[in-house]
mmCIF file of C-alpha atoms in Angstrom:
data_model
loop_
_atom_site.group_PDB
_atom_site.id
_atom_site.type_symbol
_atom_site.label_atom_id
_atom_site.label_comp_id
_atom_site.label_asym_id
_atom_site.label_seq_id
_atom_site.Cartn_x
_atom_site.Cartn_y
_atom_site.Cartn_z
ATOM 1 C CA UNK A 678 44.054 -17.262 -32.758
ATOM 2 C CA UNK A 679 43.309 -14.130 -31.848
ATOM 3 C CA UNK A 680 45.244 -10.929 -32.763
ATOM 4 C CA UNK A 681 46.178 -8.138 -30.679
ATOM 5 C CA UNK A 682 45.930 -4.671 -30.757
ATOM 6 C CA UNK A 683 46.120 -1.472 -28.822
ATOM 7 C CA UNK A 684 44.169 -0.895 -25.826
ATOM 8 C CA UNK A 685 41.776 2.120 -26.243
ATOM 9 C CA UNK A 686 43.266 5.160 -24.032
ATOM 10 C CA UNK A 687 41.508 4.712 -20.238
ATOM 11 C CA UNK A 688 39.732 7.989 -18.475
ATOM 12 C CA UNK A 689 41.661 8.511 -15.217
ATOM 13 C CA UNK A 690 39.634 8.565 -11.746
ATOM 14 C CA UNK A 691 40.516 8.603 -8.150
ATOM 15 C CA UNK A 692 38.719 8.530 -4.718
ATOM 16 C CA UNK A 693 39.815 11.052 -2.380
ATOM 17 C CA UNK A 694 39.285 10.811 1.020
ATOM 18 C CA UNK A 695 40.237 13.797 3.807
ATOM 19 C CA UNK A 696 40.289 14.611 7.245
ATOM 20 C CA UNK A 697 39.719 17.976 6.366
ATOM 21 C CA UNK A 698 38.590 20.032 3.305
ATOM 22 C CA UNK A 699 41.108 23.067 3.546
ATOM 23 C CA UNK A 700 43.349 20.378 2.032
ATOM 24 C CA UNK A 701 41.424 19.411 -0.928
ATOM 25 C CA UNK A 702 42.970 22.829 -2.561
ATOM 26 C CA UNK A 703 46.390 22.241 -2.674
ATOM 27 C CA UNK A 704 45.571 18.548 -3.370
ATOM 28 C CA UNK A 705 43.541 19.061 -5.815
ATOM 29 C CA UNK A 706 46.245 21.414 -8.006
ATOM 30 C CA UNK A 707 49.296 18.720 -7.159
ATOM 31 C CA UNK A 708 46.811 16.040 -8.480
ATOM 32 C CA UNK A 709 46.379 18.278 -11.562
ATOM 33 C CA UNK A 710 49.238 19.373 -12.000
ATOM 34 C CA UNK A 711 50.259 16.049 -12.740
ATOM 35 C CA UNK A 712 46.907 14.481 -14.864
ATOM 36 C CA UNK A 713 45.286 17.034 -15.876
ATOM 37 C CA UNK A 714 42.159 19.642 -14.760
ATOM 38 C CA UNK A 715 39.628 17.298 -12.998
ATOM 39 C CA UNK A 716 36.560 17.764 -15.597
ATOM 40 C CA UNK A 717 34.111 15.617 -13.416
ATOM 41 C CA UNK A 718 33.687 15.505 -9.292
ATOM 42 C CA UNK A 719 31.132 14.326 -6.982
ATOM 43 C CA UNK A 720 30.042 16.485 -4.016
ATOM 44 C CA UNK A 721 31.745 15.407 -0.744
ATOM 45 C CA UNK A 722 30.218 12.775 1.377
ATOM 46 C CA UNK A 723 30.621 11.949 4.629
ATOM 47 C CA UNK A 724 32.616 8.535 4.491
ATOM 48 C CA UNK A 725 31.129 6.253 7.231
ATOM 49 C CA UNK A 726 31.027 2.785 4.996
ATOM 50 C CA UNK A 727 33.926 1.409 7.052
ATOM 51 C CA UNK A 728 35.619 2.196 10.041
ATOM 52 C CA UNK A 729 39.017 0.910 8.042
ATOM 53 C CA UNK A 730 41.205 4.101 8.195
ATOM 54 C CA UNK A 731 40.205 5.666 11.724
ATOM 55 C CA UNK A 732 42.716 4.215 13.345
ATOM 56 C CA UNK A 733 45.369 6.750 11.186
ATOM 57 C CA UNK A 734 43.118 9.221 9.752
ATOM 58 C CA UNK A 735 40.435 9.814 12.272
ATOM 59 C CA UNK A 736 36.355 10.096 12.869
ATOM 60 C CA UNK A 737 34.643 12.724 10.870
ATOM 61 C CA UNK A 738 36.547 11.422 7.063
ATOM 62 C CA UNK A 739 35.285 13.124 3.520
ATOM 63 C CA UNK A 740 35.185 11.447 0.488
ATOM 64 C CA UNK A 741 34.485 12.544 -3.248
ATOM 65 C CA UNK A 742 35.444 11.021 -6.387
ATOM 66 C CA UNK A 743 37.039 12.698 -9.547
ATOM 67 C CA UNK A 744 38.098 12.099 -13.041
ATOM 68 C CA UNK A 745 40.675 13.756 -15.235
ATOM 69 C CA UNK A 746 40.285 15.009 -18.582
ATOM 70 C CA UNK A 747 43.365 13.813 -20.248
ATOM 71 C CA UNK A 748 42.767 10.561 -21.689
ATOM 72 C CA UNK A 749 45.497 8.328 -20.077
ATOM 73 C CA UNK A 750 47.031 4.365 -21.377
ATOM 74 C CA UNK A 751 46.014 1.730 -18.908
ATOM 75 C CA UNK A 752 49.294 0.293 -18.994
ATOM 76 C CA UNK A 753 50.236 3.294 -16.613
ATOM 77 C CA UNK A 754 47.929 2.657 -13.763
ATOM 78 C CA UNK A 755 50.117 1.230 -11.454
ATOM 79 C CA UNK A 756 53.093 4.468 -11.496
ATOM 80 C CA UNK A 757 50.181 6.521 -10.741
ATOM 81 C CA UNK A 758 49.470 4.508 -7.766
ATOM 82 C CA UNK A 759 52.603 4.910 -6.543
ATOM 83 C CA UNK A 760 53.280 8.646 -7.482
ATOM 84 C CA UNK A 761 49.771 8.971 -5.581
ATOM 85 C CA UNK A 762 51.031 7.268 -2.407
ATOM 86 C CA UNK A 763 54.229 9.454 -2.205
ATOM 87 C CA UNK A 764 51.677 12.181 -2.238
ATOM 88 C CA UNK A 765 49.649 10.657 0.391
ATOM 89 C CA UNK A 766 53.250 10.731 2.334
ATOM 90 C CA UNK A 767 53.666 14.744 1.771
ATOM 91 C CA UNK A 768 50.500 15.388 3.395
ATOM 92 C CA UNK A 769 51.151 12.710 6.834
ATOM 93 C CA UNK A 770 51.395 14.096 9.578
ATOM 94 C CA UNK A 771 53.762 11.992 12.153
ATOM 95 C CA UNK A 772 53.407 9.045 9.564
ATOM 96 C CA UNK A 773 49.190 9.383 9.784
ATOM 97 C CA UNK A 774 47.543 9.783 6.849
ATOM 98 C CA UNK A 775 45.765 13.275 6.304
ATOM 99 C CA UNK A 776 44.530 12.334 2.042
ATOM 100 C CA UNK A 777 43.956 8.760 0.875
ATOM 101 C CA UNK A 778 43.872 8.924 -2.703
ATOM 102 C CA UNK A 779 42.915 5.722 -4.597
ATOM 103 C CA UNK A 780 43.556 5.799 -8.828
ATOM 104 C CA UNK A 781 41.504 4.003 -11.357
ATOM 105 C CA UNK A 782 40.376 4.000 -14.279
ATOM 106 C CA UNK A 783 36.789 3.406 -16.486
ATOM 107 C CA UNK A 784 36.805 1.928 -19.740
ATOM 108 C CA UNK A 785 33.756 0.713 -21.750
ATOM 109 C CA UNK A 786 33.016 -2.306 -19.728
ATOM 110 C CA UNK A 787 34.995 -1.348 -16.408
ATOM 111 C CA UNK A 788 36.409 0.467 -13.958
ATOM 112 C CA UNK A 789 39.410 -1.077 -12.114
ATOM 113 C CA UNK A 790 41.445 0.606 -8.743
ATOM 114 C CA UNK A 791 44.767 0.245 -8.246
ATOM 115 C CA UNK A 792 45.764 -1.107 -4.948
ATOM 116 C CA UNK A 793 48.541 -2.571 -3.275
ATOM 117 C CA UNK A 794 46.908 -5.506 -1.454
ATOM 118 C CA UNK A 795 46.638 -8.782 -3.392
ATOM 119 C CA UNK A 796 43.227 -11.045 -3.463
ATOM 120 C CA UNK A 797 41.927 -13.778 -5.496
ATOM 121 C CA UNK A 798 40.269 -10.898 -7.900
ATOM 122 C CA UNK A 799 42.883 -9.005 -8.203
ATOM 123 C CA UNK A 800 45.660 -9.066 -11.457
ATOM 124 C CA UNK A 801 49.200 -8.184 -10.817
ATOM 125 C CA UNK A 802 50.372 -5.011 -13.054
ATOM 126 C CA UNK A 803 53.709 -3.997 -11.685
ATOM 127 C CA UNK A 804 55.948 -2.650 -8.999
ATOM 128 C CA UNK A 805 54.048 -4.430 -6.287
ATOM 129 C CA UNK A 806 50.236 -3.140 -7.754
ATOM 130 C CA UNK A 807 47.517 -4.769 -8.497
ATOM 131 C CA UNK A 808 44.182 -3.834 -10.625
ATOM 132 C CA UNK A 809 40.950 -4.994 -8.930
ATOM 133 C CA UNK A 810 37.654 -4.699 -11.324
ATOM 134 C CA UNK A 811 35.576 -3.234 -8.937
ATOM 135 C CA UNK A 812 32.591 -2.185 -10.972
ATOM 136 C CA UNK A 813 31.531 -3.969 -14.395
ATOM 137 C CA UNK A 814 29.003 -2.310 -16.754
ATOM 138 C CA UNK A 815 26.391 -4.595 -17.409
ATOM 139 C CA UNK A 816 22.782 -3.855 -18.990
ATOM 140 C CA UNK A 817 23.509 0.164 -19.210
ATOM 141 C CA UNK A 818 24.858 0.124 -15.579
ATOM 142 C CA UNK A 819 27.846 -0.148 -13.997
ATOM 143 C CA UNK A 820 27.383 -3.721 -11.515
ATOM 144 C CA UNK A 821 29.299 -4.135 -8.011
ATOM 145 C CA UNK A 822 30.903 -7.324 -7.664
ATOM 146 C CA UNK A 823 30.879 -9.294 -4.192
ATOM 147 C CA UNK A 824 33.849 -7.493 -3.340
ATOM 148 C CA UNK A 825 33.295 -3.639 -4.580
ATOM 149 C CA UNK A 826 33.910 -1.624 -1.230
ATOM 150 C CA UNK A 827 30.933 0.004 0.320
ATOM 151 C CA UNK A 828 29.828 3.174 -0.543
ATOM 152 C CA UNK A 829 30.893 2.185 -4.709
ATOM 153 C CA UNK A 830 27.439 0.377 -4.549
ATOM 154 C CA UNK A 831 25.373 3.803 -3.350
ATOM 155 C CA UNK A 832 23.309 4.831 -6.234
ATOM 156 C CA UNK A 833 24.748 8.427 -6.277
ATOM 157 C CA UNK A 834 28.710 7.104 -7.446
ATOM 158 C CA UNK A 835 27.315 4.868 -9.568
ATOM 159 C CA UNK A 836 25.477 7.476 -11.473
ATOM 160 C CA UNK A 837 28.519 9.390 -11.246
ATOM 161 C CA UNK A 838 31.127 6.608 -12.499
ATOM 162 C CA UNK A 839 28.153 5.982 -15.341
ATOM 163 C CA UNK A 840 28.404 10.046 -16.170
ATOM 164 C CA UNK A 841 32.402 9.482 -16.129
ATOM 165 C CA UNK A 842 31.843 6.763 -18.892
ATOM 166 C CA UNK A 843 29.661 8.706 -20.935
ATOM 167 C CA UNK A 844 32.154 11.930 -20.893
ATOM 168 C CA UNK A 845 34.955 9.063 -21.590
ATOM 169 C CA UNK A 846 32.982 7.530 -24.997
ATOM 170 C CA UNK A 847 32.591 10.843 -26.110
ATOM 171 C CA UNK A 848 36.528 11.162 -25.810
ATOM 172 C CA UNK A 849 36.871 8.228 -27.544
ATOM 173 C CA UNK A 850 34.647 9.114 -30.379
ATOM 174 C CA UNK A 851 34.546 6.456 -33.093
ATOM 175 C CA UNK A 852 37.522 4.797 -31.147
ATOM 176 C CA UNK A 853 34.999 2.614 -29.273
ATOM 177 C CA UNK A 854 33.333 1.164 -32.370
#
């Protein structure tokens, strides 16, 4: 049988996605405000992998992913994802969205979104949320599954989700042993 333990503390991530950068300011400090200083972002990209949110956000969408510096527990994922969608709500403008923010979180051999759509590879954590493992680290690399959305496979996030990891080991220290 085997025993439990304590899950290692999880390094907090989120895509965001905007209609327009002025907003990514006063984002940015609510999201902080509430995780901690972002220590790690991509550059902006222009998000044309699906045409899944122009019917409420609009042509033209920007995309960048982050990651906090505060170590968080997994076991709080899915209250983030829901404190992140009442943000989402704050910033809609005649109930469109203006910010899509998706949380996550990498760990050693993962990095799982929150979401609140259920699939066949996707776990139930609580209060209507599921974890997907989108990206597994295999070989020194994080690996897209079938399912991993889009623009998670382009080489540029997944050297960024793999400089995340590194930043979160280093955390961790001799945790991860």
């Amino acid at each position: 049988m085997g025993k439990t333990k304590p899950h290692l503390p999880v390094k907090l991530i989120a895509a965001i996605t905007i209609t327009a950068t002025e907003l990514w300011k006063d984002v940015k400090n609510k999201l902080e405000l509430l995780y901690s200083p972002i220590d790690c972002a991509m550059d902006w990209y222009d998000f044309t992998h699906t045409d899944y949110y122009k019917p409420e956000m609009g042509e033209n969408l920007i995309k960048r992913m982050v990651a906090f510096e505060k170590l968080i527990s997994a076991e709080i994922l899915s209250q983030i994802k829901l404190t992140t969608n009442d943000l989402e709500d704050r910033y809609a403008i005649e109930g469109k969205r203006q910010v899509n923010i998706d949380p996550g979180y990498i760990c050693p051999p993962k990095l799982v979104l929150a979401t609140t759509k259920d699939f066949a590879h996707r776990i139930y954590l609580d209060k209507g949320i599921f974890g997907d493992i989108h990206l597994k680290y295999v070989k020194q690399h994080f690996q897209p599954q079938e399912w991993t959305y889009p623009d998670y496979k382009e080489p540029a996030v997944l050297r960024f989700f793999e400089k995340v990891r590194e930043i979160h080991l280093l955390q961790l220290g001799g945790l991860a042993s």
